[in-house]
XYZ file of C-alpha atoms in Angstrom:
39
model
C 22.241 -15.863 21.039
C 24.574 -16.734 23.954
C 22.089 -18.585 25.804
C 21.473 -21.018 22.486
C 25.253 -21.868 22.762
C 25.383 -22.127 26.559
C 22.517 -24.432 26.822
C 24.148 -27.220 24.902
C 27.819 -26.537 26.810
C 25.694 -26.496 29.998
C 24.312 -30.299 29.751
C 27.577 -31.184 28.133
C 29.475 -30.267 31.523
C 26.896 -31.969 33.992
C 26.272 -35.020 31.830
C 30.706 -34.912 32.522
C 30.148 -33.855 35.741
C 27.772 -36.955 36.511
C 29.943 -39.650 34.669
C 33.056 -38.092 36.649
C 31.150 -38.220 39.652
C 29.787 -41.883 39.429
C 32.889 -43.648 38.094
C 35.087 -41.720 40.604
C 32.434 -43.592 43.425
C 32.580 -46.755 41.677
C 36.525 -46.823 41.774
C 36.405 -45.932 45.672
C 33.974 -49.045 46.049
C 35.876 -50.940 43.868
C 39.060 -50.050 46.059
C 37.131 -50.026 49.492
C 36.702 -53.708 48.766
C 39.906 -54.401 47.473
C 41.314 -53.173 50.925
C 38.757 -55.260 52.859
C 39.991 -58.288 50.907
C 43.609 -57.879 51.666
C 42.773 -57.242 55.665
């Protein structure tokens, strides 16, 4: 019974985990380059 609930939660939090993850390494790309631009 616990496990039919914590599946679900479980690809919930690394599908969050992933987006957090990407977007957080987009927006230090997107900054690294910002930087380079102003130097």
């Amino acid at each position: 019974m616990v496990l039919r609930i914590w599946k679900p939660i479980k690809i919930v939090i690394l599908i969050i985990f992933d987006f957090g993850f990407y977007s957080a390494k987009f927006l230090v790309d997107n900054f690294g380059k910002s930087i380079m631009k102003i130097f």
